[in-house]
């Protein structure tokens, strides 16, 4: 009896080892250079290379990366209550229709650049948009390594207008839209907005193109969550009609939607929880981005090609208050926990520089 169960255990252990080996076995790609766990992913390596060289200026976390991440959102969130659309590439396939929608102002530039690369490769627009978002984000120090699933068919229709949130929408409207589009919780909406850590606006206030949402638009850090919580000199109530409210930092722009989400009782504590918690922000963003990237698709029919996404550089600097500011400048909104203790950047008060190339 005892011998028999020992034997059973040994057999179990052997079969587990075999299963693990099968899961991690890699095949050599036809290019003779790369290996992949799934051969279908091999075709992506030259596309990633082309993107890095010819879309992202050799692997930078700059304007085209920011725009590509925004394009991920605008393509995917355009899914109606009844389904149809989603992350299907329709913003490129039907570029002349969708990039004329008000919420999509400015996306034509990156949509057309991406279309030029798509034409050179065997990949659908829907897959390319998500791949570019994940590869581009990996160029930003501090970012999580996002997942990428392959297999979105070509879109057959343009998404209707009115599905992409605008910065002048109320928190009620924004949360309802995310819930309708993909069952996103308020916490997941906050997580997705970590994207605004590597972002700038060209069209919210066209007089100041390239104005970032935080002081470090080239780094996927938590400064965005610190800086949106600072008292704005003109907050609340002075938004221009395009959803711009003033940040206390010169050279920085704040969206009314970000200001409101940082202060609403449904989202304020989650917002504050990302301050100086890089790993929490990374994990929550990665999970919510996977969900966003799959909207309108059936994950079980797709191939996990996350292995083609480069590993981002780590970022370990603690979050800080910008020079001249302190806890006294925080507009405390979370009533459950105090704002984290942060040090203040040394030196004189400086202005945030615009993102080049905007
Ligand atoms: C409440 C929801 C959101 C609203 C109202 C919103 C609104 C905006 C606006 C108005 C801009 C500036 C566009 C311009 O003037 O050039 C912007 C930029 C951006 N957004 Fe959002 N956004 C939201 C959510 C998201 C999400 C979920 C993502 C990605 C996951 C995202 C990624 C970005 C990025 C990366 C940029 C920077 C683009 C650039 O620098 O060129 N946004 N967003
Ligand atoms: C293009 O990609 C699809 C799916 O990824 C594949 O089935 C097909 O064989 C590819 N075509 C060529 C010409 O490589
Ligand atoms: C960061 O977030 C994680 C996950 O929610 C939590 O367990 C941890 O305590 C947080 N760390 C700090 C320093 O707040």
XYZ file of C-alpha atoms and ligand atoms in Angstrom:
429
model
C 0.000 0.000 0.000
C 2.678 2.445 1.091
C 4.866 1.431 -1.824
C 1.977 1.873 -4.230
C 1.230 5.439 -3.123
C 4.919 6.297 -3.251
C 4.947 5.051 -6.831
C 1.827 7.112 -7.601
C 3.509 10.187 -6.160
C 6.612 9.617 -8.264
C 4.468 9.220 -11.377
C 2.610 12.397 -10.571
C 5.878 14.277 -10.073
C 7.197 12.989 -13.417
C 4.088 13.991 -15.291
C 4.165 17.442 -13.695
C 7.756 17.905 -14.850
C 6.759 16.880 -18.366
C 3.826 19.306 -18.369
C 6.090 22.152 -17.276
C 8.591 21.293 -19.991
C 5.853 21.259 -22.626
C 4.640 24.653 -21.454
C 8.036 26.284 -21.675
C 9.426 24.483 -24.738
C 10.419 27.005 -27.371
C 10.490 26.545 -31.122
C 13.103 28.162 -33.329
C 11.569 30.836 -35.539
C 12.190 30.693 -39.323
C 14.271 33.880 -39.021
C 16.988 31.772 -37.368
C 17.284 34.454 -34.689
C 14.324 34.290 -32.326
C 12.518 31.532 -30.481
C 8.895 31.471 -29.389
C 6.651 29.220 -27.321
C 4.036 29.473 -30.062
C 5.204 29.536 -33.666
C 2.413 31.950 -34.609
C 4.244 34.607 -32.572
C 7.406 34.345 -34.719
C 5.924 36.623 -37.390
C 5.693 39.426 -34.834
C 9.414 39.882 -34.174
C 10.139 41.779 -37.429
C 7.016 43.891 -36.876
C 8.177 44.827 -33.366
C 11.599 45.701 -34.788
C 10.038 47.868 -37.510
C 7.869 49.662 -34.954
C 10.802 50.393 -32.689
C 12.952 51.731 -35.528
C 10.407 53.524 -37.682
C 7.556 54.494 -35.367
C 9.218 54.988 -31.975
C 12.493 56.628 -33.066
C 14.659 53.672 -32.070
C 12.827 52.785 -28.858
C 11.946 56.096 -27.209
C 9.083 56.850 -24.823
C 8.043 59.939 -26.766
C 5.179 61.461 -28.686
C 4.464 58.434 -30.922
C 4.364 56.093 -27.934
C 1.957 58.411 -26.128
C -0.241 58.653 -29.207
C -0.137 54.895 -29.779
C -1.289 54.207 -26.217
C -4.102 56.715 -26.648
C -5.073 54.946 -29.900
C -5.378 51.629 -27.999
C -7.993 53.260 -25.800
C -9.949 55.033 -28.515
C -10.142 51.928 -30.714
C -11.082 49.537 -27.898
C -13.557 51.568 -25.844
C -15.696 52.164 -28.954
C -17.955 49.236 -28.243
C -21.670 49.678 -27.770
C -23.872 48.221 -25.063
C -24.915 45.479 -27.487
C -21.330 44.583 -28.415
C -19.886 45.048 -31.918
C -16.658 46.941 -32.376
C -14.148 47.168 -29.554
C -10.450 46.465 -30.093
C -10.924 45.757 -33.792
C -8.740 48.326 -35.549
C -11.749 50.202 -36.914
C -10.126 53.531 -36.033
C -7.533 52.722 -38.738
C -9.673 50.704 -41.175
C -12.282 53.485 -41.131
C -9.815 56.268 -40.371
C -11.630 58.985 -42.310
C -14.816 58.365 -40.347
C -13.605 57.758 -36.816
C -10.757 60.262 -36.530
C -13.243 63.008 -37.350
C -15.243 62.324 -34.187
C -14.685 65.087 -31.644
C -13.263 62.796 -28.948
C -10.754 61.410 -31.460
C -9.333 64.781 -32.478
C -5.617 64.372 -33.203
C -5.629 60.575 -33.573
C -5.447 60.774 -37.401
C -1.716 61.460 -37.214
C -0.741 58.235 -35.449
C -3.479 56.216 -37.204
C -1.985 57.153 -40.576
C 1.588 56.474 -39.421
C 0.564 53.040 -38.160
C -1.348 52.319 -41.396
C 1.898 52.849 -43.303
C 3.623 50.127 -41.269
C 0.626 47.768 -41.353
C 0.762 47.867 -45.169
C 4.270 46.364 -45.024
C 3.308 43.398 -42.840
C 0.797 40.559 -42.523
C -1.097 41.837 -39.473
C -4.577 43.238 -38.951
C -5.070 46.829 -37.830
C -6.686 45.623 -34.607
C -3.685 43.510 -33.669
C -1.216 46.193 -34.755
C -2.812 48.880 -32.582
C -2.639 46.674 -29.485
C 0.887 45.485 -30.297
C 2.087 49.063 -30.790
C 0.504 50.110 -27.490
C 2.250 47.313 -25.603
C 5.631 47.695 -27.344
C 5.528 51.486 -27.089
C 4.655 51.434 -23.395
C 7.604 49.092 -22.781
C 9.910 51.951 -23.850
C 8.830 53.933 -20.777
C 10.869 53.221 -17.625
C 8.616 52.015 -14.815
C 5.952 50.538 -17.074
C 4.696 46.992 -16.584
C 5.344 44.521 -19.392
C 1.898 44.481 -20.993
C 0.289 41.357 -22.434
C -0.374 40.923 -26.133
C -2.862 38.449 -27.583
C -2.910 37.879 -31.368
C -5.980 37.230 -33.506
C -8.273 40.218 -34.061
C -10.119 40.003 -37.398
C -10.385 43.051 -39.666
C -13.237 45.361 -38.698
C -16.250 45.402 -40.985
C -17.759 48.690 -39.816
C -16.741 51.968 -38.246
C -17.572 52.439 -34.570
C -20.418 54.875 -33.990
C -19.680 58.343 -32.605
C -20.180 59.195 -28.948
C -18.593 56.176 -27.248
C -15.206 57.660 -26.245
C -15.216 59.603 -22.946
C -14.434 63.320 -23.129
C -12.549 65.317 -20.483
C -15.594 67.528 -19.828
C -17.865 64.523 -19.103
C -19.098 64.046 -15.542
C -17.714 61.257 -13.370
C -21.175 59.641 -13.521
C -21.061 59.577 -17.298
C -17.456 58.345 -17.457
C -17.976 55.496 -14.986
C -21.204 54.479 -16.730
C -19.491 54.394 -20.143
C -16.623 52.208 -18.891
C -19.082 49.867 -17.174
C -21.204 49.591 -20.312
C -18.218 49.072 -22.633
C -16.536 46.287 -20.727
C -17.752 45.962 -17.161
C -14.877 48.100 -15.860
C -15.148 48.937 -12.147
C -14.338 52.437 -10.849
C -11.015 51.010 -9.568
C -10.187 49.704 -13.042
C -10.954 53.108 -14.551
C -8.474 54.669 -12.128
C -5.901 52.011 -13.043
C -6.299 52.713 -16.763
C -5.633 56.389 -16.124
C -2.069 55.550 -15.136
C -1.693 55.948 -18.923
C -1.889 59.704 -18.360
C 1.494 59.379 -16.632
C 3.007 59.198 -20.139
C 0.796 61.721 -21.855
C 0.314 65.240 -23.105
C -2.479 67.216 -24.744
C -2.329 68.967 -28.105
C -5.968 69.825 -28.668
C -7.560 70.465 -25.275
C -5.881 73.859 -25.346
C -4.488 74.328 -28.872
C -2.515 77.392 -27.754
C -0.166 75.154 -25.725
C 0.436 71.945 -27.750
C 2.421 69.125 -26.145
C 1.532 70.124 -22.585
C 1.980 67.093 -20.280
C -0.389 65.773 -17.617
C 2.484 65.294 -15.171
C 6.039 66.551 -14.778
C 7.551 63.280 -16.090
C 5.788 62.319 -19.371
C 8.719 60.099 -20.389
C 8.448 57.889 -17.294
C 5.651 55.574 -16.229
C 5.777 56.721 -12.605
C 3.177 57.720 -10.008
C 3.777 61.504 -10.245
C 0.534 61.849 -12.201
C -1.425 60.677 -9.149
C 0.455 63.107 -6.877
C 0.182 66.125 -9.131
C -3.524 65.760 -10.006
C -4.250 65.801 -6.255
C -2.568 69.187 -5.710
C -4.794 72.185 -5.216
C -5.291 73.788 -8.603
C -5.269 77.561 -8.462
C -8.396 77.701 -10.582
C -10.008 74.487 -9.310
C -12.916 73.924 -9.176
C -15.270 75.533 -11.578
C -13.072 77.269 -14.092
C -12.772 74.579 -16.693
C -12.741 75.819 -20.245
C -15.384 74.132 -22.316
C -12.878 71.578 -23.628
C -12.229 70.065 -20.212
C -9.095 71.962 -19.215
C -8.522 72.952 -15.611
C -5.413 74.581 -14.275
C -2.599 72.730 -12.576
C -0.480 74.555 -9.977
C 2.597 73.572 -11.994
C 3.585 75.883 -14.830
C 3.708 74.027 -18.131
C 1.366 71.251 -16.968
C -2.262 70.766 -18.020
C -4.932 69.015 -15.998
C -8.041 67.426 -17.458
C -11.299 68.171 -15.712
C -12.029 64.415 -15.786
C -8.734 63.573 -14.060
C -9.277 66.324 -11.478
C -12.796 65.066 -10.793
C -11.865 61.367 -10.615
C -9.102 62.262 -8.133
C -11.747 63.865 -5.909
C -14.899 61.775 -6.334
C -15.816 59.567 -3.347
C -16.044 56.505 -5.634
C -12.493 56.853 -6.945
C -10.459 59.173 -4.674
C -9.036 56.492 -2.353
C -8.031 54.257 -5.255
C -6.435 57.293 -6.925
C -4.464 58.129 -3.788
C -3.424 54.469 -3.316
C -1.241 54.640 -6.446
C 0.799 57.529 -5.045
C 4.321 56.185 -4.477
C 3.140 52.585 -5.002
C 4.773 51.755 -8.321
C 4.099 48.008 -8.143
C 0.423 48.440 -7.308
C 0.025 50.857 -10.206
C 1.883 48.513 -12.575
C -0.144 45.438 -11.657
C -3.505 47.193 -11.763
C -2.697 48.894 -15.077
C -1.501 45.665 -16.659
C -4.651 43.768 -15.670
C -7.009 46.518 -16.823
C -5.092 46.950 -20.093
C -5.457 43.257 -20.893
C -9.200 43.587 -20.436
C -9.266 46.726 -22.610
C -7.210 45.047 -25.354
C -9.663 42.153 -25.600
C -12.924 44.126 -25.818
C -15.111 42.668 -28.540
C -12.814 39.643 -28.968
C -12.893 36.035 -27.758
C -9.653 35.453 -25.842
C -9.988 31.665 -26.132
C -9.491 31.856 -29.918
C -6.392 34.066 -29.658
C -2.685 33.276 -29.213
C -0.783 34.650 -26.227
C 2.227 36.374 -27.791
C 3.145 38.456 -24.733
C 6.668 37.072 -25.022
C 7.396 39.422 -27.971
C 6.910 42.494 -25.780
C 10.243 43.942 -24.588
C 10.892 44.076 -20.836
C 10.651 47.716 -19.693
C 13.416 49.383 -17.687
C 12.686 49.490 -13.970
C 12.049 52.729 -12.114
C 12.712 52.991 -8.396
C 12.730 56.716 -7.553
C 10.233 57.624 -4.842
C 7.375 59.982 -5.702
C 7.884 63.573 -4.575
C 6.130 66.898 -4.235
C 7.380 69.263 -6.935
C 9.802 71.969 -5.732
C 8.118 74.546 -3.521
C 5.114 72.329 -2.680
C 4.251 70.117 0.274
C 1.443 68.215 1.974
C -0.188 71.625 2.588
C -0.863 71.838 -1.132
C -2.750 68.543 -1.281
C -6.473 68.717 -1.911
C -7.211 65.736 0.369
C -10.153 63.800 -1.045
C -9.816 60.258 0.318
C -11.454 60.265 3.732
C -10.198 56.787 4.731
C -6.422 57.162 4.745
C -4.094 60.156 4.969
C -2.027 61.197 1.945
C 1.334 59.359 1.831
C 4.386 61.126 3.247
C 6.578 62.421 0.412
C 9.668 64.599 0.285
C 9.827 67.766 -1.793
C 12.071 68.075 -4.858
C 15.032 70.327 -4.044
C 15.892 73.400 -6.032
C 13.983 76.310 -7.501
C 10.439 76.058 -8.854
C 10.701 75.114 -12.510
C 8.288 74.902 -15.385
C 7.375 71.543 -16.967
C 8.733 71.288 -20.531
C 6.417 70.405 -23.406
C 6.746 66.969 -25.060
C 8.907 67.401 -28.196
C 7.375 66.615 -31.566
C 3.814 67.520 -30.605
C -11.865 59.200 -18.496
C -11.301 58.709 -19.560
C -10.351 59.486 -20.422
C -10.478 60.763 -20.913
C -11.631 61.721 -20.716
C -9.269 61.034 -21.651
C -9.003 62.222 -22.315
C -7.806 62.540 -22.921
C -7.524 63.785 -23.582
C -8.497 64.937 -23.749
C -6.245 63.742 -24.026
C -5.491 64.825 -24.771
C -5.623 64.666 -26.267
C -5.010 65.865 -26.969
O -5.516 66.969 -26.788
O -4.012 65.699 -27.684
C -5.714 62.462 -23.648
C -4.456 62.032 -23.927
C -4.025 60.758 -23.700
N -4.763 59.711 -23.213
Fe -6.558 59.838 -22.330
N -8.449 59.949 -21.597
C -9.083 58.979 -20.869
C -8.616 57.701 -20.646
C -7.487 57.181 -21.205
C -7.133 55.777 -21.195
C -7.975 54.682 -20.559
C -5.957 55.672 -21.859
C -5.135 54.458 -22.146
C -5.268 53.315 -21.580
C -5.549 57.005 -22.248
C -4.362 57.327 -22.850
C -3.987 58.597 -23.190
C -2.655 58.952 -23.645
C -1.449 58.019 -23.688
C -2.681 60.303 -23.981
C -1.530 61.158 -24.501
C -1.522 61.302 -25.991
C -0.348 62.161 -26.447
O 0.481 62.575 -25.620
O -0.234 62.409 -27.651
N -6.520 57.885 -21.854
N -6.694 61.743 -22.984
C -0.813 35.937 -42.490
O -1.174 35.736 -41.126
C -2.186 34.771 -40.956
C -2.632 34.755 -39.502
O -1.746 35.347 -38.627
C -1.688 33.424 -41.443
O -2.684 32.453 -41.267
C -1.285 33.531 -42.891
O -0.724 32.304 -43.310
C -0.306 34.643 -43.113
N -0.068 34.855 -44.532
C 1.140 34.966 -45.035
C 1.209 35.212 -46.520
O 2.153 34.880 -44.377
C 1.133 48.966 -2.287
O -0.010 48.279 -2.721
C -0.069 46.943 -2.322
C -1.230 46.279 -3.040
O -2.423 46.920 -2.763
C -0.191 46.888 -0.799
O -0.246 45.558 -0.357
C 1.014 47.594 -0.200
O 0.854 47.679 1.197
C 1.146 48.997 -0.768
N 2.400 49.575 -0.318
C 2.452 50.724 0.310
C 3.825 51.179 0.696
O 1.461 51.377 0.562
